[in-house]
């Protein structure tokens, strides 16, 4: 499995319990902000896995590579397999995985339009909106660009906030993290958002790790194929590498 560090807690627990033998390659959070970089790093990891696989004894070789990424700002578009199938969840991003399904994500999107999502892994592995974090960033900008410029840059950074109404905190089913819940509640209060706690569900993660990989929820990209975007609910498809677009 190739996964983002924000899902470390959930995936590690499921891998420990899995009937399959699973090895995880972790990539840092934030690559989706630069889709070309995400694509490059994931492809490099896939290539490393396939190269290592060739050197393993036959009974120890991997059978498939599963990706802990959805569409992720089109970062998975263009990924290709050479010797192993790639399995990718048909969703926009990891929030669907944390919530248990893309359908549940869409349902909550309708019920809570304008939600900024928090989770233990996101809080631990990334720069999440909070007064504390923005105070730290203001100090960094001030040191680099001066006080007036720093305030302007931070204002530009925060311009997106007016589009959000809810703070959605996704719980981890395996453990409670009161400090992360408090962090999310404080962020909601600081930014004038309504706080909603949403129970995390592991069904999508479990299916990704253990199968079966039904076509409605997962793309299975066979060897010698490349992932292309499909402008439908399926998100993407695979075609033979070098084959013309159908």
Phi, psi and omega in degrees: 000139171248120185223162176275145184300338182293342181256017185303312185297311184293311183294319180299320178294316181292322178296320180297331182263355188290142172289343177273158172268115188235134173241136186245132170256119183263136173246152184292154176290152173104352181296332181294342177293338176231087188307323179296324178290319176302312180301315181297315184290320179292317179298318178300321179292317177302316179299319179296319179297314181294322178294315179297323183301324181295334183269352182277154172298150189304321182286351180253001187284150176288151179254337184200154173247122176254142183252131176273042180226141168267215179299319172047065178056033181069016181293337179270349180291127182101350176293146182222151174256155177240313182235346183235146174294147173251135176243126184231131177291136181278082180208167182287319183198188187288347180299322176300321179295317179294329183271350175103342179186156174292327180296319179292322177301315180295322179297314179292328177298321178289322182283328184230065181297139181079049180255130171260123188267135174242152172206164179307313182295321178295320179294321184282331191249358186216173175273102181259145180303125174195155178300319180300314181293322181287329174296319178294318180292323177299319179297320179295315179296321180298318180294324184276321192235357183093159189297311183297314179295324181297315181296322179294316180297320179292323176298319176295319178302323188266005184299330182293340188299332183294345180272358184247147181237336186234149167251112180257115179260117180268118182286157173266124183295343186265345182194150174265144179231084184304326182292327178284325175297316179296320178301315182291319178297320179293320178298318178299318180294317183296324187256005177073028178264156173275128182275131175228127175264128184238131182288128175287146178232138189259006185300321181289317175300315181300317179293323178298318184280323188250346187075178000285153184260076181293147187295336181291332182248342186221144167264128170254111182265111184289166177304151181065028180232164181231148180273129176236156180287141175238116187278063178212186179295343180284343175075312183206170180215175175236145173227158177301136179301127181087353179280151179292150177295132182268000000 
